[in-house]
Structures are given as structure tokens and as C-alpha cells.
């Protein structure tokens, strides 16, 4: 997958900017606060329908403006080129168009253009809260399996409705929960089975990613920590029985705490190196490197599952790397193993030493105060 052109209107620091990209490495440089990361955020909006930075779309709206408008031209590997456009107005929300035709649901955008973001906070995948790892699972699987996203959205709606009943606490008649219990159980079984199957495959991609960036000498492994020990068959009916039992056992506690306590919304991943848990015992450098390896493994997984090369967005991730690790990663980006990458950095000099930007497959773009300088 390639993005050929991007236009931003009233987005963050950008009043109106247009960028043309090369098919391999694209370096966006400029002073801090000039609008470099805004470019990556806009691409992510067009791929996923939301920001990888802000929790609210209104935060991405340029101050004093009433809407923002993003448009990208994409070139898949084996399909016809297409355009994607996303328009946001606070009074109306988001509207998405593919080849100028509106999509009925924002969720229908996910998976059309696979994307992987590398960011300075990727170490939180190993040393942060469980919700960070759940987002990693959901983002990866939603891009690879469209039905998975539908299951997650339905499960969240059901849990919200069930929690509204649980808010009554000990005054609630448990019989009233039964329809929501069954809905949550069925959704939990589908989501949990999908996550467990994903983890059973993902180990191989993580090992390959570590080898590609010469990251870790030890053997990396992942354990999926669900609400119960899962059957080896990963049969959804069996998982549903386990969820139902765990939910019944937790009912009194749920009534006391007034929220749902059993299900995939509380799952976690445990990462290990040679059987030693990364979260507890890894150094800061190992956390950073493992986080990068996880994102590269995500790229390899999506590339295999969707039969399309994901876009790579790298937001100022080279500053914390030593020179050797930086050189290894830049050599990898220039190889045939990866596709198009878009990198932000304040200082372009290090990259100019490694990358021949005179080659038309690469591009270097300077951003100053929300404007593109060529």
C-alpha cells in the first residue's frame, strides 16, 4: 500500500497543506511544534478513522475553524487506486468517503488501508497498563479481521448497558441482567477466541521482528491472560461456558462495585524474554526495543493476513536509539522487506548520512509553522 498524496485543511497547525510522497522512505523534518506529527495523524485518520494521539476529534481542529478536511490518494498493491476523505464538524461528527462515495459506517474504513504507527510511547506496550495492550490487540485484529471490530463494538455497547443496570447496586434484581449476561457471554467468546488464535500465531512474527532489527538475544514469548484458562480447542461454545461460570461467580462483587468485572475488557498480555517477565524485570532499553519489535511484528502479521503491505508511520522514534540500532533500522527501511515509510524528525542530518534522497523513490519534506517548504 502506498499513499501518493495527502491534503490537510484546518487540521491542527495546518491551514491548507498538500504533500506528495515517494514509494519508499519519506522524511518529514522541521522544528518541534511545526506540524510534522500532524501529517502522520492525518494519515492515520484516513486509514483507521481516528487519531492515534487525541481522544477527541475536536482536539485536532485548527483553532477558530469550524471543520477539518483530510484527503489521501492511495495505491494498493493488487487493487485499483482510490481516494479516501474524512471531514469532521463538531456539530455533525465525522463523515468518510471512498472515491467520493460516502461510507455508511466509520468502521467500514478499517482494514482498507493497513497502517502501523511507531511512536516514542511504544514502551508502554510492555511497561504500561493492560488497556494499552488491549488496544494493541484490538487495533491489529480489527485491521486484519473486519468481523472482529463488529464484535468489539457490539460487546462495548452491551457492557455499557449492563453497567447502567449494575449502577443500581444491591437494589437490582439479578434476573434483569440475564439478557445482557447472554449478550456479553456470546460476544466475549468470539473476541476471546479470536485473540487467543492471534497470539498463537503472533509469536513467530515477534521472533522474526527481533531478528530483523537485531533487537534481543533472548527468546521472546507472549502469554494471553484471559478471564479463565481457555480450552486448547479454543471452541467458542466452551469459552462461552467458562465465561458464564466466571460471570455468575463474580455477580456479588459486580453488584458491590457496580460494573462488569469479567470478560475481554479486562484481558492482558504477558511478555517474556527467556521466561523472565519483561514488565517486571526489563531495562528501559529493553522496554523500548521490545516495543519497536512488537510494532514491526504487527507489520509482518498484517502483511501476511491482509495480503497488503501496511503503511509505516514513524513519529520521532529514532531519538532514543543508539547509533547502531538506528543504522540497523534505517537499513531495514531501505530494504525490500518493508514498504513505504513516513518518518518525522527534528534534525534531518542523521538520515541524510544514511539515505540518498536524490533517489526518486525517497522524499524529504520540510514543515515550518504548519506549511510545507520545498
PDB file of N, CA, C and O in Angstrom, residues 152-194:
ATOM      1  N   UNK A 152     -16.301  -6.359  18.734  1.00  0.00           N
ATOM      2  CA  UNK A 152     -15.826  -5.478  19.812  1.00  0.00           C
ATOM      3  C   UNK A 152     -16.805  -4.325  20.040  1.00  0.00           C
ATOM      4  O   UNK A 152     -17.137  -3.997  21.193  1.00  0.00           O
ATOM      5  N   UNK A 153     -17.271  -3.720  18.965  1.00  0.00           N
ATOM      6  CA  UNK A 153     -18.198  -2.591  19.108  1.00  0.00           C
ATOM      7  C   UNK A 153     -19.514  -3.037  19.759  1.00  0.00           C
ATOM      8  O   UNK A 153     -20.060  -2.343  20.626  1.00  0.00           O
ATOM      9  N   UNK A 154     -20.016  -4.195  19.344  1.00  0.00           N
ATOM     10  CA  UNK A 154     -21.257  -4.704  19.936  1.00  0.00           C
ATOM     11  C   UNK A 154     -21.051  -5.061  21.406  1.00  0.00           C
ATOM     12  O   UNK A 154     -21.911  -4.772  22.256  1.00  0.00           O
ATOM     13  N   UNK A 155     -19.910  -5.667  21.727  1.00  0.00           N
ATOM     14  CA  UNK A 155     -19.612  -6.036  23.118  1.00  0.00           C
ATOM     15  C   UNK A 155     -19.557  -4.792  23.999  1.00  0.00           C
ATOM     16  O   UNK A 155     -20.100  -4.779  25.118  1.00  0.00           O
ATOM     17  N   UNK A 156     -18.931  -3.720  23.510  1.00  0.00           N
ATOM     18  CA  UNK A 156     -18.828  -2.492  24.301  1.00  0.00           C
ATOM     19  C   UNK A 156     -20.204  -1.882  24.553  1.00  0.00           C
ATOM     20  O   UNK A 156     -20.471  -1.388  25.665  1.00  0.00           O
ATOM     21  N   UNK A 157     -21.065  -1.916  23.538  1.00  0.00           N
ATOM     22  CA  UNK A 157     -22.414  -1.379  23.728  1.00  0.00           C
ATOM     23  C   UNK A 157     -23.178  -2.185  24.779  1.00  0.00           C
ATOM     24  O   UNK A 157     -23.862  -1.625  25.647  1.00  0.00           O
ATOM     25  N   UNK A 158     -23.059  -3.506  24.686  1.00  0.00           N
ATOM     26  CA  UNK A 158     -23.754  -4.372  25.636  1.00  0.00           C
ATOM     27  C   UNK A 158     -23.237  -4.148  27.053  1.00  0.00           C
ATOM     28  O   UNK A 158     -24.022  -4.068  28.008  1.00  0.00           O
ATOM     29  N   UNK A 159     -21.923  -4.045  27.195  1.00  0.00           N
ATOM     30  CA  UNK A 159     -21.344  -3.834  28.524  1.00  0.00           C
ATOM     31  C   UNK A 159     -21.781  -2.489  29.108  1.00  0.00           C
ATOM     32  O   UNK A 159     -22.067  -2.388  30.311  1.00  0.00           O
ATOM     33  N   UNK A 160     -21.868  -1.477  28.269  1.00  0.00           N
ATOM     34  CA  UNK A 160     -22.318  -0.167  28.746  1.00  0.00           C
ATOM     35  C   UNK A 160     -23.740  -0.246  29.288  1.00  0.00           C
ATOM     36  O   UNK A 160     -24.063   0.331  30.341  1.00  0.00           O
ATOM     37  N   UNK A 161     -24.592  -0.981  28.572  1.00  0.00           N
ATOM     38  CA  UNK A 161     -25.974  -1.131  29.011  1.00  0.00           C
ATOM     39  C   UNK A 161     -26.056  -1.977  30.293  1.00  0.00           C
ATOM     40  O   UNK A 161     -26.827  -1.663  31.210  1.00  0.00           O
ATOM     41  N   UNK A 162     -25.239  -3.019  30.360  1.00  0.00           N
ATOM     42  CA  UNK A 162     -25.216  -3.858  31.568  1.00  0.00           C
ATOM     43  C   UNK A 162     -24.696  -3.067  32.768  1.00  0.00           C
ATOM     44  O   UNK A 162     -25.227  -3.171  33.877  1.00  0.00           O
ATOM     45  N   UNK A 163     -23.670  -2.244  32.552  1.00  0.00           N
ATOM     46  CA  UNK A 163     -23.130  -1.428  33.636  1.00  0.00           C
ATOM     47  C   UNK A 163     -24.156  -0.415  34.137  1.00  0.00           C
ATOM     48  O   UNK A 163     -24.171  -0.074  35.325  1.00  0.00           O
ATOM     49  N   UNK A 164     -25.001   0.070  33.231  1.00  0.00           N
ATOM     50  CA  UNK A 164     -26.048   1.004  33.645  1.00  0.00           C
ATOM     51  C   UNK A 164     -27.017   0.329  34.619  1.00  0.00           C
ATOM     52  O   UNK A 164     -27.517   0.961  35.573  1.00  0.00           O
ATOM     53  N   UNK A 165     -27.281  -0.969  34.403  1.00  0.00           N
ATOM     54  CA  UNK A 165     -28.123  -1.709  35.343  1.00  0.00           C
ATOM     55  C   UNK A 165     -27.378  -1.977  36.647  1.00  0.00           C
ATOM     56  O   UNK A 165     -27.938  -1.829  37.744  1.00  0.00           O
ATOM     57  N   UNK A 166     -26.107  -2.344  36.543  1.00  0.00           N
ATOM     58  CA  UNK A 166     -25.318  -2.634  37.742  1.00  0.00           C
ATOM     59  C   UNK A 166     -25.149  -1.407  38.627  1.00  0.00           C
ATOM     60  O   UNK A 166     -24.883  -1.527  39.832  1.00  0.00           O
ATOM     61  N   UNK A 167     -25.296  -0.231  38.039  1.00  0.00           N
ATOM     62  CA  UNK A 167     -25.159   1.002  38.819  1.00  0.00           C
ATOM     63  C   UNK A 167     -26.198   1.076  39.938  1.00  0.00           C
ATOM     64  O   UNK A 167     -26.032   1.843  40.903  1.00  0.00           O
ATOM     65  N   UNK A 168     -27.274   0.304  39.834  1.00  0.00           N
ATOM     66  CA  UNK A 168     -28.289   0.276  40.895  1.00  0.00           C
ATOM     67  C   UNK A 168     -27.803  -0.490  42.122  1.00  0.00           C
ATOM     68  O   UNK A 168     -28.452  -0.448  43.177  1.00  0.00           O
ATOM     69  N   UNK A 169     -26.696  -1.226  41.983  1.00  0.00           N
ATOM     70  CA  UNK A 169     -26.096  -1.921  43.108  1.00  0.00           C
ATOM     71  C   UNK A 169     -26.976  -3.004  43.697  1.00  0.00           C
ATOM     72  O   UNK A 169     -27.658  -3.745  42.980  1.00  0.00           O
ATOM     73  N   UNK A 170     -26.996  -3.091  45.017  1.00  0.00           N
ATOM     74  CA  UNK A 170     -27.710  -4.185  45.702  1.00  0.00           C
ATOM     75  C   UNK A 170     -29.219  -4.105  45.545  1.00  0.00           C
ATOM     76  O   UNK A 170     -29.932  -5.052  45.887  1.00  0.00           O
ATOM     77  N   UNK A 171     -29.725  -2.994  45.018  1.00  0.00           N
ATOM     78  CA  UNK A 171     -31.167  -2.866  44.807  1.00  0.00           C
ATOM     79  C   UNK A 171     -31.620  -3.503  43.486  1.00  0.00           C
ATOM     80  O   UNK A 171     -32.814  -3.554  43.200  1.00  0.00           O
ATOM     81  N   UNK A 172     -30.681  -3.979  42.701  1.00  0.00           N
ATOM     82  CA  UNK A 172     -31.005  -4.548  41.397  1.00  0.00           C
ATOM     83  C   UNK A 172     -31.442  -6.006  41.529  1.00  0.00           C
ATOM     84  O   UNK A 172     -30.781  -6.805  42.208  1.00  0.00           O
ATOM     85  N   UNK A 173     -32.518  -6.363  40.868  1.00  0.00           N
ATOM     86  CA  UNK A 173     -32.921  -7.761  40.760  1.00  0.00           C
ATOM     87  C   UNK A 173     -32.024  -8.426  39.712  1.00  0.00           C
ATOM     88  O   UNK A 173     -32.060  -8.055  38.537  1.00  0.00           O
ATOM     89  N   UNK A 174     -31.196  -9.408  40.081  1.00  0.00           N
ATOM     90  CA  UNK A 174     -30.262 -10.040  39.144  1.00  0.00           C
ATOM     91  C   UNK A 174     -30.923 -10.631  37.905  1.00  0.00           C
ATOM     92  O   UNK A 174     -30.268 -10.791  36.868  1.00  0.00           O
ATOM     93  N   UNK A 175     -32.219 -10.954  38.008  1.00  0.00           N
ATOM     94  CA  UNK A 175     -32.925 -11.508  36.848  1.00  0.00           C
ATOM     95  C   UNK A 175     -32.895 -10.521  35.679  1.00  0.00           C
ATOM     96  O   UNK A 175     -32.848 -10.920  34.509  1.00  0.00           O
ATOM     97  N   UNK A 176     -32.905  -9.237  35.988  1.00  0.00           N
ATOM     98  CA  UNK A 176     -32.906  -8.216  34.944  1.00  0.00           C
ATOM     99  C   UNK A 176     -31.623  -8.223  34.129  1.00  0.00           C
ATOM    100  O   UNK A 176     -31.583  -7.731  33.002  1.00  0.00           O
ATOM    101  N   UNK A 177     -30.567  -8.784  34.687  1.00  0.00           N
ATOM    102  CA  UNK A 177     -29.281  -8.818  33.989  1.00  0.00           C
ATOM    103  C   UNK A 177     -29.196  -9.933  32.954  1.00  0.00           C
ATOM    104  O   UNK A 177     -28.303  -9.909  32.099  1.00  0.00           O
ATOM    105  N   UNK A 178     -30.080 -10.897  33.023  1.00  0.00           N
ATOM    106  CA  UNK A 178     -29.912 -12.107  32.225  1.00  0.00           C
ATOM    107  C   UNK A 178     -29.759 -11.862  30.726  1.00  0.00           C
ATOM    108  O   UNK A 178     -28.852 -12.442  30.100  1.00  0.00           O
ATOM    109  N   UNK A 179     -30.600 -11.025  30.085  1.00  0.00           N
ATOM    110  CA  UNK A 179     -30.398 -10.807  28.637  1.00  0.00           C
ATOM    111  C   UNK A 179     -29.022 -10.229  28.323  1.00  0.00           C
ATOM    112  O   UNK A 179     -28.395 -10.621  27.326  1.00  0.00           O
ATOM    113  N   UNK A 180     -28.553  -9.309  29.174  1.00  0.00           N
ATOM    114  CA  UNK A 180     -27.248  -8.690  28.927  1.00  0.00           C
ATOM    115  C   UNK A 180     -26.126  -9.676  29.239  1.00  0.00           C
ATOM    116  O   UNK A 180     -25.071  -9.646  28.583  1.00  0.00           O
ATOM    117  N   UNK A 181     -26.347 -10.550  30.226  1.00  0.00           N
ATOM    118  CA  UNK A 181     -25.346 -11.580  30.518  1.00  0.00           C
ATOM    119  C   UNK A 181     -25.086 -12.453  29.297  1.00  0.00           C
ATOM    120  O   UNK A 181     -23.936 -12.759  28.954  1.00  0.00           O
ATOM    121  N   UNK A 182     -26.164 -12.872  28.639  1.00  0.00           N
ATOM    122  CA  UNK A 182     -26.015 -13.747  27.484  1.00  0.00           C
ATOM    123  C   UNK A 182     -25.358 -13.015  26.312  1.00  0.00           C
ATOM    124  O   UNK A 182     -24.518 -13.576  25.611  1.00  0.00           O
ATOM    125  N   UNK A 183     -25.762 -11.763  26.092  1.00  0.00           N
ATOM    126  CA  UNK A 183     -25.135 -10.982  25.020  1.00  0.00           C
ATOM    127  C   UNK A 183     -23.644 -10.825  25.267  1.00  0.00           C
ATOM    128  O   UNK A 183     -22.833 -10.982  24.353  1.00  0.00           O
ATOM    129  N   UNK A 184     -23.281 -10.487  26.508  1.00  0.00           N
ATOM    130  CA  UNK A 184     -21.859 -10.327  26.824  1.00  0.00           C
ATOM    131  C   UNK A 184     -21.111 -11.645  26.699  1.00  0.00           C
ATOM    132  O   UNK A 184     -19.978 -11.684  26.208  1.00  0.00           O
ATOM    133  N   UNK A 185     -21.726 -12.724  27.134  1.00  0.00           N
ATOM    134  CA  UNK A 185     -21.067 -14.034  27.056  1.00  0.00           C
ATOM    135  C   UNK A 185     -20.793 -14.427  25.614  1.00  0.00           C
ATOM    136  O   UNK A 185     -19.694 -14.892  25.283  1.00  0.00           O
ATOM    137  N   UNK A 186     -21.787 -14.256  24.746  1.00  0.00           N
ATOM    138  CA  UNK A 186     -21.592 -14.609  23.341  1.00  0.00           C
ATOM    139  C   UNK A 186     -20.512 -13.747  22.696  1.00  0.00           C
ATOM    140  O   UNK A 186     -19.657 -14.244  21.949  1.00  0.00           O
ATOM    141  N   UNK A 187     -20.539 -12.444  22.977  1.00  0.00           N
ATOM    142  CA  UNK A 187     -19.509 -11.563  22.428  1.00  0.00           C
ATOM    143  C   UNK A 187     -18.137 -11.872  22.994  1.00  0.00           C
ATOM    144  O   UNK A 187     -17.135 -11.884  22.266  1.00  0.00           O
ATOM    145  N   UNK A 188     -18.082 -12.134  24.297  1.00  0.00           N
ATOM    146  CA  UNK A 188     -16.805 -12.451  24.938  1.00  0.00           C
ATOM    147  C   UNK A 188     -16.184 -13.711  24.345  1.00  0.00           C
ATOM    148  O   UNK A 188     -14.959 -13.779  24.150  1.00  0.00           O
ATOM    149  N   UNK A 189     -17.010 -14.700  24.047  1.00  0.00           N
ATOM    150  CA  UNK A 189     -16.492 -15.953  23.484  1.00  0.00           C
ATOM    151  C   UNK A 189     -15.857 -15.708  22.119  1.00  0.00           C
ATOM    152  O   UNK A 189     -14.775 -16.242  21.817  1.00  0.00           O
ATOM    153  N   UNK A 190     -16.514 -14.909  21.277  1.00  0.00           N
ATOM    154  CA  UNK A 190     -15.964 -14.638  19.944  1.00  0.00           C
ATOM    155  C   UNK A 190     -14.676 -13.829  20.034  1.00  0.00           C
ATOM    156  O   UNK A 190     -13.680 -14.136  19.355  1.00  0.00           O
ATOM    157  N   UNK A 191     -14.668 -12.788  20.856  1.00  0.00           N
ATOM    158  CA  UNK A 191     -13.481 -11.930  20.974  1.00  0.00           C
ATOM    159  C   UNK A 191     -12.313 -12.692  21.583  1.00  0.00           C
ATOM    160  O   UNK A 191     -11.186 -12.618  21.097  1.00  0.00           O
ATOM    161  N   UNK A 192     -12.581 -13.437  22.640  1.00  0.00           N
ATOM    162  CA  UNK A 192     -11.518 -14.181  23.321  1.00  0.00           C
ATOM    163  C   UNK A 192     -10.914 -15.232  22.407  1.00  0.00           C
ATOM    164  O   UNK A 192      -9.682 -15.398  22.360  1.00  0.00           O
ATOM    165  N   UNK A 193     -11.739 -15.959  21.672  1.00  0.00           N
ATOM    166  CA  UNK A 193     -11.218 -16.971  20.750  1.00  0.00           C
ATOM    167  C   UNK A 193     -10.357 -16.331  19.671  1.00  0.00           C
ATOM    168  O   UNK A 193      -9.286 -16.856  19.320  1.00  0.00           O
ATOM    169  N   UNK A 194     -10.811 -15.188  19.138  1.00  0.00           N
ATOM    170  CA  UNK A 194     -10.034 -14.500  18.098  1.00  0.00           C
ATOM    171  C   UNK A 194      -8.692 -14.026  18.641  1.00  0.00           C
ATOM    172  O   UNK A 194      -7.649 -14.154  17.974  1.00  0.00           O
TER     173      UNK A 194
END
